[in-house]
XYZ file of C-alpha atoms in Angstrom:
235
model
C 0.000 0.000 0.000
C 1.364 3.386 -0.921
C -0.133 6.179 1.093
C -1.831 9.080 -0.612
C 0.224 12.251 -0.709
C -2.874 14.362 -0.296
C -3.796 12.602 2.933
C -0.167 12.976 3.995
C 0.206 11.913 7.573
C -2.971 12.354 9.361
C -2.693 9.661 6.715
C -1.289 7.372 9.272
C -4.007 8.044 11.802
C -6.062 5.304 10.199
C -5.216 1.656 10.797
C -3.478 -0.098 7.887
C -3.508 -3.778 7.040
C -0.014 -5.272 7.053
C 1.079 -6.350 3.590
C 4.109 -7.716 1.800
C 6.994 -5.242 1.657
C 7.154 -3.771 -1.847
C 9.029 -0.701 -3.009
C 8.610 1.773 -5.835
C 11.025 2.011 -8.713
C 10.448 5.655 -9.534
C 13.549 7.828 -9.522
C 13.704 10.351 -6.659
C 14.442 13.989 -7.243
C 18.043 15.101 -6.874
C 19.113 15.522 -3.262
C 20.916 18.636 -2.096
C 22.334 18.286 1.401
C 22.383 21.562 3.279
C 24.492 22.551 6.274
C 22.781 21.679 9.571
C 20.758 19.073 7.692
C 17.733 20.832 6.247
C 16.439 24.066 4.794
C 13.657 25.850 6.684
C 10.848 24.635 4.412
C 11.909 20.988 4.558
C 12.671 21.240 8.262
C 9.228 22.563 9.178
C 7.416 20.072 6.976
C 9.309 17.022 8.205
C 8.894 18.229 11.777
C 5.114 18.266 11.361
C 5.148 14.857 9.696
C 7.346 13.446 12.481
C 4.977 14.644 15.181
C 1.954 13.279 13.333
C 3.410 9.871 12.570
C 4.595 9.350 16.158
C 1.283 10.467 17.654
C -0.816 8.331 15.332
C 1.328 5.263 14.713
C 2.923 4.417 18.060
C 0.361 2.016 19.553
C -1.193 2.974 22.877
C -0.026 -0.417 24.137
C 3.628 0.548 23.503
C 5.462 1.167 26.762
C 9.031 1.713 25.548
C 10.256 3.814 22.614
C 13.857 4.098 21.428
C 14.907 7.071 19.321
C 17.731 6.758 16.820
C 19.865 9.891 16.888
C 18.396 11.789 19.823
C 19.528 15.408 19.476
C 16.867 17.402 21.353
C 13.626 17.032 23.299
C 11.200 16.590 20.396
C 10.457 12.938 21.072
C 9.064 13.752 24.510
C 6.281 15.777 22.884
C 5.750 13.464 19.907
C 5.152 10.118 21.630
C 1.784 9.259 23.232
C 1.396 9.907 26.952
C 0.912 6.167 27.452
C 4.623 5.570 26.716
C 6.440 4.794 29.953
C 10.066 5.132 28.862
C 12.043 6.868 26.135
C 15.464 5.400 25.366
C 18.093 7.559 23.720
C 20.891 6.945 21.255
C 23.310 9.343 19.615
C 24.249 10.165 16.021
C 27.349 12.023 17.261
C 30.784 10.723 16.284
C 31.570 9.684 19.875
C 28.174 8.060 20.398
C 27.358 10.304 23.338
C 24.446 12.658 23.967
C 25.353 16.325 23.995
C 24.826 18.428 27.106
C 22.270 20.480 25.180
C 20.338 17.345 24.243
C 20.195 16.147 27.841
C 19.013 19.564 28.977
C 16.290 19.783 26.329
C 14.990 16.299 27.126
C 14.730 17.224 30.791
C 13.033 20.550 30.034
C 10.495 19.061 27.637
C 9.635 16.290 30.073
C 8.974 18.857 32.810
C 6.939 21.124 30.502
C 4.752 18.340 29.201
C 4.300 16.825 32.626
C 4.708 13.334 31.243
C 5.347 10.398 33.510
C 7.659 8.771 30.980
C 11.121 7.936 32.259
C 13.936 9.087 29.989
C 16.824 6.630 29.779
C 19.826 8.822 29.041
C 22.026 6.245 27.323
C 25.242 7.068 25.481
C 25.130 4.554 22.649
C 25.715 5.126 18.933
C 22.803 4.523 16.582
C 24.729 1.849 14.703
C 25.655 -0.027 17.888
C 22.859 -0.005 20.459
C 25.131 -1.820 22.856
C 23.158 -1.004 25.986
C 19.790 -2.101 24.639
C 18.847 -5.776 24.793
C 17.480 -7.856 21.949
C 13.707 -7.704 21.506
C 13.260 -5.273 24.393
C 11.456 -2.201 22.969
C 7.981 -1.691 21.519
C 8.820 1.024 18.971
C 11.859 2.661 17.377
C 11.712 6.102 15.757
C 14.216 7.590 13.309
C 13.481 11.249 12.572
C 15.883 13.009 10.192
C 18.761 11.088 11.764
C 20.340 9.065 8.942
C 22.118 12.011 7.311
C 23.562 13.081 10.671
C 24.831 9.541 11.213
C 26.481 9.610 7.808
C 28.048 13.017 8.453
C 29.489 11.822 11.759
C 30.917 8.544 10.469
C 28.178 6.220 11.686
C 26.634 3.521 9.505
C 22.993 4.517 8.930
C 22.192 1.165 7.320
C 23.507 -0.690 10.334
C 21.303 1.492 12.556
C 18.256 -0.017 10.818
C 19.558 -3.504 11.536
C 20.107 -2.493 15.144
C 16.527 -1.208 15.285
C 15.348 -4.595 14.035
C 17.410 -6.349 16.696
C 16.072 -4.411 19.684
C 12.426 -4.389 18.563
C 10.059 -6.952 19.993
C 8.231 -9.092 17.422
C 5.281 -6.993 16.319
C 7.109 -3.804 17.305
C 7.005 -0.790 15.010
C 9.781 1.134 13.277
C 8.715 4.674 12.332
C 10.880 6.774 10.046
C 11.022 10.221 8.455
C 14.286 10.247 6.536
C 15.883 11.500 3.342
C 14.668 9.481 0.376
C 18.173 8.568 -0.721
C 21.592 8.452 0.963
C 24.859 7.258 -0.532
C 23.028 6.493 -3.771
C 20.661 4.048 -2.048
C 16.972 4.521 -1.369
C 16.092 4.369 2.317
C 13.019 2.240 1.596
C 15.118 -0.275 -0.374
C 17.529 -0.701 2.512
C 14.589 -1.307 4.860
C 13.185 -3.920 2.506
C 16.536 -5.708 2.284
C 16.866 -6.363 6.024
C 16.505 -10.122 6.379
C 16.883 -12.894 8.925
C 17.437 -16.572 8.323
C 17.559 -20.119 9.582
C 18.353 -23.603 8.355
C 15.563 -25.714 6.911
C 15.075 -29.418 7.599
C 17.728 -30.284 5.036
C 20.254 -27.892 6.526
C 19.907 -25.349 3.747
C 19.791 -21.663 4.698
C 16.539 -19.831 4.135
C 15.958 -16.131 4.624
C 12.882 -14.003 5.161
C 12.267 -10.274 5.539
C 12.465 -8.854 9.041
C 9.943 -6.079 8.369
C 6.432 -6.002 6.965
C 5.136 -2.770 5.499
C 2.330 -0.834 7.162
C 2.521 2.190 4.873
C 4.829 4.857 3.472
C 4.822 7.875 1.193
C 7.008 10.648 -0.118
C 6.841 13.788 1.985
C 5.364 16.554 -0.127
C 6.073 20.306 -0.085
C 9.796 19.920 0.657
C 12.988 20.972 -1.113
C 15.058 17.994 0.045
C 13.250 14.718 -0.830
C 12.120 12.742 2.220
C 10.126 9.592 2.830
C 8.003 8.723 5.857
C 6.432 5.476 6.908
C 5.937 2.595 9.274
C 7.059 -1.036 9.225
C 6.381 -3.837 11.693
C 8.873 -6.450 12.826
C 7.583 -9.840 11.792
C 6.580 -12.308 14.487
C 9.142 -14.875 13.313
C 12.131 -12.502 13.020
């Protein structure tokens, strides 16, 4: 299912049926990376989409949310009030949260009056070393992949790490640049696979994620994609 651009991301307020993960073959517009990540137009639009997708697509049953590339306090305001803990990770070169980030998380938590506990963990996005396998209900990645790339982290590995720490049935929500390093973000998601040996000892692989929905973000200068995938029950 490809989500309608016109419905954009109140789009994701409705429930979607899980389907096989398919990707588009259309060529994205050329990508111009700007200093500090995004121009004002793209920044404002993706910010609105990020808030909407988190509010509408993190299940109310989700108790723990991990953010890839925590850089400020946005996630505190984006996630539902039913979330009990927010786990951080860093896109910085040293894998540590900045002092400013810690301060903003604390301030936003106090302003919102949320009961969610913030786990201030210094762990790089591409090595979530302090987060156990299958331990979180949702992972969010909001304009983080380019920052990982800029700081020498492996943004593709961060997706594999997200798959590792998600519980079966857990959701991965993303608002990211359409293409990085010549590869489409959605294609990399679709390629994440797990495997096992069959009865004859032959390896067999299967996709880790099933698609809920995705779409191009409209009204932006730097092409972005936003969507939701679910970790399969057998991954």
